[in-house]
Amino acid sequence: MIYKRSSQLFSEAKKVIPGGVNSPVRAFKAVGGEPVFIERAKGAYLYDEDGNKLIDYINSWGPLILGHAHKPVLDAVIEKAKKGTSFGTPTELETKIAELAVKMVPNIDKIRMVNSGTEACMSAVRLARGFTGKEKIIKFAGCYHGHSDSFLIQAGSGAMTFGTPNSPGVTQGTAKDTLLAKYNDLENVKELVEANKDEIACIILEPVAGNMGCIPPVKGFLEGLRKICDETGILLVFDEVMTGFRQAAGGVQERLGVNADIVCFGKVIGGGLPVGAFAARNEIMNHLAPDGPVYQAGTLSGNPLAMAAGFAMLTELHDNLEIFESIDKKTEYLHKGMDKVLNEAGVSFSINRIGSMISVHFGKEPVTDFQSSVRSASTGKFNKFFHGLLENGIYIAPSAFETWFISEALSYDDLDKTIEEVGKVAETL
Ligand SMILES: *Cc1c(COP(=O)(O)O)cnc(C)c1O
């Protein structure tokens, strides 16, 4: 394929935008090469600035569960825009989307809208601290909760109690309040809780991890965390920015039957516009301003265009629950097909999947946490895999640490074409 215009646009972008992108992973640094500039998209396909057509497995990193430019969502936004784009006052639609979300998601009474997943997680942690009066949090290596300071922490080797920042600009003071645990390792969490008794406000995690590849929780992991939290008064925060309204109408809480105390949303809830949200039962949410002392605000929070897109998206899902089964089946079909052709090609690999999230890892060992994900990525095969697929019109995320998001717009023909190309690329690995 030819990427002449994309390449030109990237050179121009780099002069005025850091790295040429407004979010780092878009720059293709992990896989090499230059990013593809997209001109438009429809359904399962992206059309780039050079006229190439690509089958999309990213779907704007998750939000577009029904595919690109989905008509009911587009229509809702266009109609809303004609009436004005933002008022900075309450609007009826905010109540309607809140009612719908509370109906779809188990175990929540109230929800507050923000503008991104980052904001949702940042606010959820502040609320947890305000509610419990404790300062420390436990997060898991490899889980991403947006780019606010508390979450950009990695453990110093051997030091489990005190984190060290892994981005310049994050202070030691902030880092020391974030304790780092190993995903899928309940004993590790128990030790951390024991060593920091009565200091921990919350445990935050992706209940299905999607930012180190797709890593489902092992049996008993979420239940075990729930038990620890019940015994200690620590709040359990599910970051469902990726999984909310995707793993089921009610997210992972519904799919795996474990309740969280606070839930964060983003991605699907905005239908492709910038929306995040966090939600909990009344007892917790009533601590939030203006009812309570925990401050949180936003000039454009709940703005009409974003709410119109989100409401249309949630309505589509709520009224057509069979979509969840359908995307799960498509993902399973893709899994089985890729499994077959990768085996035939004789490469060492593993595929992780739950619901409509799936990732392919190269290497012999199963990928169950951040360390095993890093080891599998270090085989170096992913980059060749990525570029091989891109060259043949299949667009997956440009990093071995990302999940593929299956949309309902993908047809079985698209999946067959993908499996065929995966097979051909695998022969070259
Ligand atoms: C994408 C994501 C975020 C951050 O959301 P933004 O809208 O990019 O700020 C937080 N948590 C998880 C699990 C995510 O996948």
Coordinates of N, CA, C and O and ligand atoms in Angstrom, one line a residue, residues 115-119 121 144-147 206 211 239 241-242 267 275, ligand 1:
N115 N -15.4 14.3 31.2 CA -15.0 14.4 29.8 C -14.1 13.4 29.3 O -13.7 13.4 28.1
S116 N -13.5 12.5 30.2 CA -12.6 11.5 29.7 C -12.5 10.4 30.8 O -12.9 10.6 31.9
G117 N -12.0 9.3 30.4 CA -11.7 8.2 31.3 C -10.7 8.6 32.4 O -10.8 8.2 33.5
T118 N -9.7 9.4 32.0 CA -8.7 9.9 32.9 C -9.4 10.6 34.1 O -9.2 10.4 35.2
E119 N -10.3 11.6 33.7 CA -11.0 12.4 34.7 C -11.9 11.5 35.6 O -12.0 11.7 36.8
C121 N -11.4 8.3 36.5 CA -10.6 7.5 37.4 C -10.0 8.5 38.5 O -10.0 8.1 39.7
Y144 N -4.0 0.5 33.2 CA -4.0 1.9 32.9 C -5.3 2.5 33.4 O -6.4 2.0 33.1
H145 N -5.1 3.7 34.0 CA -6.3 4.4 34.5 C -6.3 5.8 34.1 O -6.7 6.7 34.8
G146 N -5.7 6.1 32.9 CA -5.5 7.5 32.4 C -4.2 8.0 32.9 O -3.4 7.4 33.6
H147 N -4.0 9.3 32.6 CA -2.7 9.9 32.8 C -2.6 10.8 34.0 O -1.7 11.6 34.1
E206 N -8.6 -2.6 36.5 CA -9.4 -3.0 35.3 C -9.9 -4.4 35.6 O -9.1 -5.3 35.7
N211 N -5.1 -3.1 28.9 CA -4.0 -2.2 28.5 C -2.6 -2.9 28.7 O -1.6 -2.2 28.7
D239 N -12.3 0.1 37.2 CA -12.2 1.0 36.1 C -12.7 0.2 34.9 O -12.1 -0.6 34.3
V241 N -13.7 1.7 32.1 CA -13.6 2.6 31.0 C -13.7 1.8 29.7 O -14.3 2.2 28.7
M242 N -12.9 0.7 29.7 CA -12.9 -0.1 28.5 C -14.0 -1.2 28.4 O -14.5 -1.5 27.4
K267 N -15.1 5.8 27.0 CA -15.2 5.1 25.7 C -16.7 4.9 25.3 O -17.3 5.8 24.9
V275 N -16.4 11.6 26.6 CA -17.2 11.4 27.8 C -16.6 10.4 28.7 O -16.0 9.4 28.3
Ligands
LIG1 C1 -8.8 4.5 27.9 C2 -8.7 4.2 29.4 C3 -8.6 5.2 30.3 C4 -8.4 6.6 30.0 O1 -9.5 7.2 29.3 P1 -9.2 8.5 28.5 O2 -10.6 8.8 27.9 O3 -8.2 8.2 27.4 O4 -8.7 9.5 29.4 C5 -8.7 4.8 31.7 N1 -8.9 3.5 32.0 C6 -9.0 2.5 31.1 C7 -9.1 1.1 31.6 C8 -8.9 2.8 29.8 O5 -8.9 1.8 28.9

